[in-house]
Coordinates of C-alpha atoms and ligand atoms in Angstrom, one line a residue:
X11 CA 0.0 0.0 0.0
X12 CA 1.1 3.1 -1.0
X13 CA 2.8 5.6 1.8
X14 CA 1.2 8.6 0.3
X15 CA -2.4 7.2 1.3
X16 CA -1.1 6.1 4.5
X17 CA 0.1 9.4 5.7
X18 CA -3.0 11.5 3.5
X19 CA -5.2 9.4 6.6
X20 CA -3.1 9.8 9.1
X21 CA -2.6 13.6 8.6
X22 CA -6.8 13.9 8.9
X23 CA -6.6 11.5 11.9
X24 CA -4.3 14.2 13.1
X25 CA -6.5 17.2 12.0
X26 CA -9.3 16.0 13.7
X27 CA -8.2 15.8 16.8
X28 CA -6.5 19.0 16.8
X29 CA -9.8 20.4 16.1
X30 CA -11.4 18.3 18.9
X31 CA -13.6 17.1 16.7
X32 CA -13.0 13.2 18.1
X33 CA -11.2 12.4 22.0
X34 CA -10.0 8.9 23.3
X35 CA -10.0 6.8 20.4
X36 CA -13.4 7.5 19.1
X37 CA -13.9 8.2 15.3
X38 CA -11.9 7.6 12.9
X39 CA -10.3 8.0 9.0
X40 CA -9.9 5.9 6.1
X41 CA -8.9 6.2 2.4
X42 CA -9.2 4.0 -0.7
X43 CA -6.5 4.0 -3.3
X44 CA -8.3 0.8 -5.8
X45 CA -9.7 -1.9 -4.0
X46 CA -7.7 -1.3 -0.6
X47 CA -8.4 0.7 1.9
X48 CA -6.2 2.4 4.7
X49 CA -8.0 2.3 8.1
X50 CA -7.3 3.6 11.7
X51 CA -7.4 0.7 13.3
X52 CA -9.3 -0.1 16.4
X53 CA -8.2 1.4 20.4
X54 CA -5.6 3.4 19.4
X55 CA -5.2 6.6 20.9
X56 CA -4.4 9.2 18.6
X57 CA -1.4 10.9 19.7
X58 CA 0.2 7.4 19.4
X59 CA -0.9 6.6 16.0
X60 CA 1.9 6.0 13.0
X61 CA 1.7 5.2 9.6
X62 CA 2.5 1.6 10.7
X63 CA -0.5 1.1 12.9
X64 CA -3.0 1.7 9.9
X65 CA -4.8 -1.5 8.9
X66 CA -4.9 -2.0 4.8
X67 CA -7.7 -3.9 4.5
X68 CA -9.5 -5.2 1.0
X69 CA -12.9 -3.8 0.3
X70 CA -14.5 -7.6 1.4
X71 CA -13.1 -6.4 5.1
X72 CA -10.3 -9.1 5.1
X73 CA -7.0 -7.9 6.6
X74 CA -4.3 -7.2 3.8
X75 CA -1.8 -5.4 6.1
X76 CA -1.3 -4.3 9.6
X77 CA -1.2 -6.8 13.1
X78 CA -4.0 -4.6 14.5
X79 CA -7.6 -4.8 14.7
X80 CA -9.0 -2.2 11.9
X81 CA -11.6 0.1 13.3
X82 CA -14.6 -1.5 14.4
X83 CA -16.6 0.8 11.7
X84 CA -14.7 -0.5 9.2
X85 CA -18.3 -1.9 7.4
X86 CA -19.5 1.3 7.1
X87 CA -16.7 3.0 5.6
X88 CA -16.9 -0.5 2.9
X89 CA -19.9 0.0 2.2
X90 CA -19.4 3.6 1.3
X91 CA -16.3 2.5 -1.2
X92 CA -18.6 0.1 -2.3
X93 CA -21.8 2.3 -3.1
X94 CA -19.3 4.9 -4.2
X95 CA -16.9 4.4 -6.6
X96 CA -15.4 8.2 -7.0
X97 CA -15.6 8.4 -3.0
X98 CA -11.4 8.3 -1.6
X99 CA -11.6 9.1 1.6
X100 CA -14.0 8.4 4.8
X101 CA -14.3 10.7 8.0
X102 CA -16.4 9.2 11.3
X103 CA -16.9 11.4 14.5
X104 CA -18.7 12.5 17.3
X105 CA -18.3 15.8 17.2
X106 CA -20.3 17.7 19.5
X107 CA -22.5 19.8 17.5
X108 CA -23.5 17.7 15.0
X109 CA -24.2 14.5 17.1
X110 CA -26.6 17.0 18.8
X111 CA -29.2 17.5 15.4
X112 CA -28.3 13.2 15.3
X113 CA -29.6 12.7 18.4
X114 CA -32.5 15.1 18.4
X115 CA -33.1 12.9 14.3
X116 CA -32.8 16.4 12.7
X117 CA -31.5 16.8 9.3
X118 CA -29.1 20.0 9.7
X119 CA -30.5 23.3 8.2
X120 CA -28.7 25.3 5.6
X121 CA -28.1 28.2 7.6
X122 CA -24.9 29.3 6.2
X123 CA -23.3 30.0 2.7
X124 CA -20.4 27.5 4.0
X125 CA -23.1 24.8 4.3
X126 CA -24.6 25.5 1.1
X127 CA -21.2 25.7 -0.8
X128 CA -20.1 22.3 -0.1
X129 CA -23.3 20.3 0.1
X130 CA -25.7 22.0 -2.0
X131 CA -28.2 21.0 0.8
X132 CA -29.4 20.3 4.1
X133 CA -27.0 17.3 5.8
X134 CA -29.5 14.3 6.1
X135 CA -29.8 12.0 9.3
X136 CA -29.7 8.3 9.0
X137 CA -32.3 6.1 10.5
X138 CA -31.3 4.2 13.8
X139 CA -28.4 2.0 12.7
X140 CA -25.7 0.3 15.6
X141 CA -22.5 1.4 15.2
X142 CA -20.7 -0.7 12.4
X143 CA -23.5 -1.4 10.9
X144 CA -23.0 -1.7 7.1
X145 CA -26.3 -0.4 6.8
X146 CA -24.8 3.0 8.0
X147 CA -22.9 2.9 4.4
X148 CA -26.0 2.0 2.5
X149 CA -27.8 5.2 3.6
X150 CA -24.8 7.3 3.3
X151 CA -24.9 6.3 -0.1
X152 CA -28.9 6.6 -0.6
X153 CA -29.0 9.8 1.2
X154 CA -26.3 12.3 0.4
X155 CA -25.8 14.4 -2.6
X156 CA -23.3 13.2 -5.0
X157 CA -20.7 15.5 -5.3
X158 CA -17.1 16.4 -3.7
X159 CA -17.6 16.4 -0.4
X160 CA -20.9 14.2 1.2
X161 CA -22.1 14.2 4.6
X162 CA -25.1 12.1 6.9
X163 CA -25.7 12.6 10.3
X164 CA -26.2 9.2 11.9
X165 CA -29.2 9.2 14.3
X166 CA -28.3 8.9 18.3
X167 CA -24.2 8.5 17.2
X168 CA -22.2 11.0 15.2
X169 CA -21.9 11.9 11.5
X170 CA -19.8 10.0 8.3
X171 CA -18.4 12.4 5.7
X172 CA -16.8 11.3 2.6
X173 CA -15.0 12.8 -0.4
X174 CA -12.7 12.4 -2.8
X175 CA -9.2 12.3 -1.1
X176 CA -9.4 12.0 3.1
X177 CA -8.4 15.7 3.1
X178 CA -11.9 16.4 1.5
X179 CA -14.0 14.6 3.7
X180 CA -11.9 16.0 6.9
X181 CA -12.9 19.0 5.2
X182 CA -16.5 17.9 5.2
X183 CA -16.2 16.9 9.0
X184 CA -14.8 20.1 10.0
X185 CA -17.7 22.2 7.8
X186 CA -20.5 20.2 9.2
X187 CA -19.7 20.4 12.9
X188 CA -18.8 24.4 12.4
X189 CA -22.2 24.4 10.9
X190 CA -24.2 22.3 12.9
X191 CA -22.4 24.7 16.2
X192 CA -24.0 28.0 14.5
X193 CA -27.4 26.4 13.8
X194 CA -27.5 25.2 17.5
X195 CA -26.5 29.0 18.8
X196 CA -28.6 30.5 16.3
X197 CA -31.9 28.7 17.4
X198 CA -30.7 29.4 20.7
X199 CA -30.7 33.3 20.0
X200 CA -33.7 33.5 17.7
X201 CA -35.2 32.0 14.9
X202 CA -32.5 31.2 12.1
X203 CA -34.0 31.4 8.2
X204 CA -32.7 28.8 6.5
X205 CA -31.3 29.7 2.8
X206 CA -34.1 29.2 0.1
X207 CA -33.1 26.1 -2.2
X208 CA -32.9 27.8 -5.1
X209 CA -30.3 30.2 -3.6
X210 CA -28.2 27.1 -1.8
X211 CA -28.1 25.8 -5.6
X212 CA -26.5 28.5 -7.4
X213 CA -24.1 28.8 -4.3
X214 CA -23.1 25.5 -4.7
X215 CA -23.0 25.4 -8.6
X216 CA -20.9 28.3 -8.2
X217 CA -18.6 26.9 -5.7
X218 CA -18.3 23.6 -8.0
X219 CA -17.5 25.8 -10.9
X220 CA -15.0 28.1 -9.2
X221 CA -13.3 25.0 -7.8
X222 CA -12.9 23.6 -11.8
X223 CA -11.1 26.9 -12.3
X224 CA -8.5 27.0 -9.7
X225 CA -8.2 23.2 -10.3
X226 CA -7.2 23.8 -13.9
X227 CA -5.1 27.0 -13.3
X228 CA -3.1 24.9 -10.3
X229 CA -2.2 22.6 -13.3
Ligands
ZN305 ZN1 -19.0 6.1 16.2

């Protein structure tokens, strides 16, 4: 397995918990170069982690590298790569804010022109699903918006972003939580409108497009 995929995950296991968006050994990162994938792998405590510990794993769950345990939702992210062919990189957490709307089973609101940028939408919440569930994967892919970045709420648990590389979806991660912190102080304060839908669209459709640019003038 490539080394440049196994330090891409762990530099977003890193990321995230700098941004204290996961503590203990909770959540966790993987990324998919063919059919392998790079996982965290499971009771690890991040500020131990190296690029040995990651467990390369096929996309059936067998073990291809690595003498630890992978993650214990290693199904989920599966059945994500599965679902999803142009999806690289998986992001699970239970950041604060966002496990909030999961447990109250509330889609989060596009209050923001962050939110509507990336997702082109209100972030969906999963139906009740134990953690590992493979079924968690199935609705990620049923329920999100296809695009760059992809994010469901997972009801009573946390929230699983994906993307195209694992930088993307810890971009996702960090973006939904940000988001899902203003909604809850906004409602809090007063009575937040959400973005009309026609609006979210062009944002996003302008974000995409802008994106395309700077992609092609970085070469
Ligand atoms: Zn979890």
């Amino acid at each position: 397995m490539d080394r440049e995929l196994r330090l891409a995950v762990l530099d977003a296991l890193g990321e995230l918990y700098k941004a204290g968006l996961v503590t203990g050994t909770s959540g966790n990162v993987s990324g998919r170069a063919g059919d392998l994938v790079v996982i965290k792998p499971s009771g690890v405590p991040y500020e131990k982690l190296k690029p040995e510990d990651l467990v390369v794993v096929d996309l059936e769950g067998n073990v291809i590298e690595g003498n630890l345990r992978p993650s214990v939702d290693t199904p989920a992210h599966l059945e994500i790569y599965r679902a999803l062919p142009d999806v690289g990189g998986v992001v699970h957490t239970h950041s604060v804010y966002a496990t909030v709307f999961a447990v109250l089973g509330r889609e989060l609101p596009v209050y923001t022109t962050e939110l509507a940028d990336l997702f082109g939408g209100p972030i969906p919440v999963s139906s009740f699903l134990p953690p590992g569930d493979r079924g968690i994967g199935l609705e990620f892919a049923q329920k999100t918006r296809p695009g760059r970045y992809r994010a469901l709420l997972v009801r009573s648990h946390g929230v699983f972003t994906a993307g195209t590389m694992p930088a993307d979806a810890l971009k996702a991660a960090l973006i939904v939580e940000h988001s899902a912190k203003v909604a809850y102080l906004a409602e809090l304060l007063g009575t937040p409108n959400p973005i009309p839908p026609d609006e979210v669209q062009k944002l996003h459709q302008r974000y995409i497009s802008e994106y395309g640019q700077r992609k092609e003038s970085d070469g």
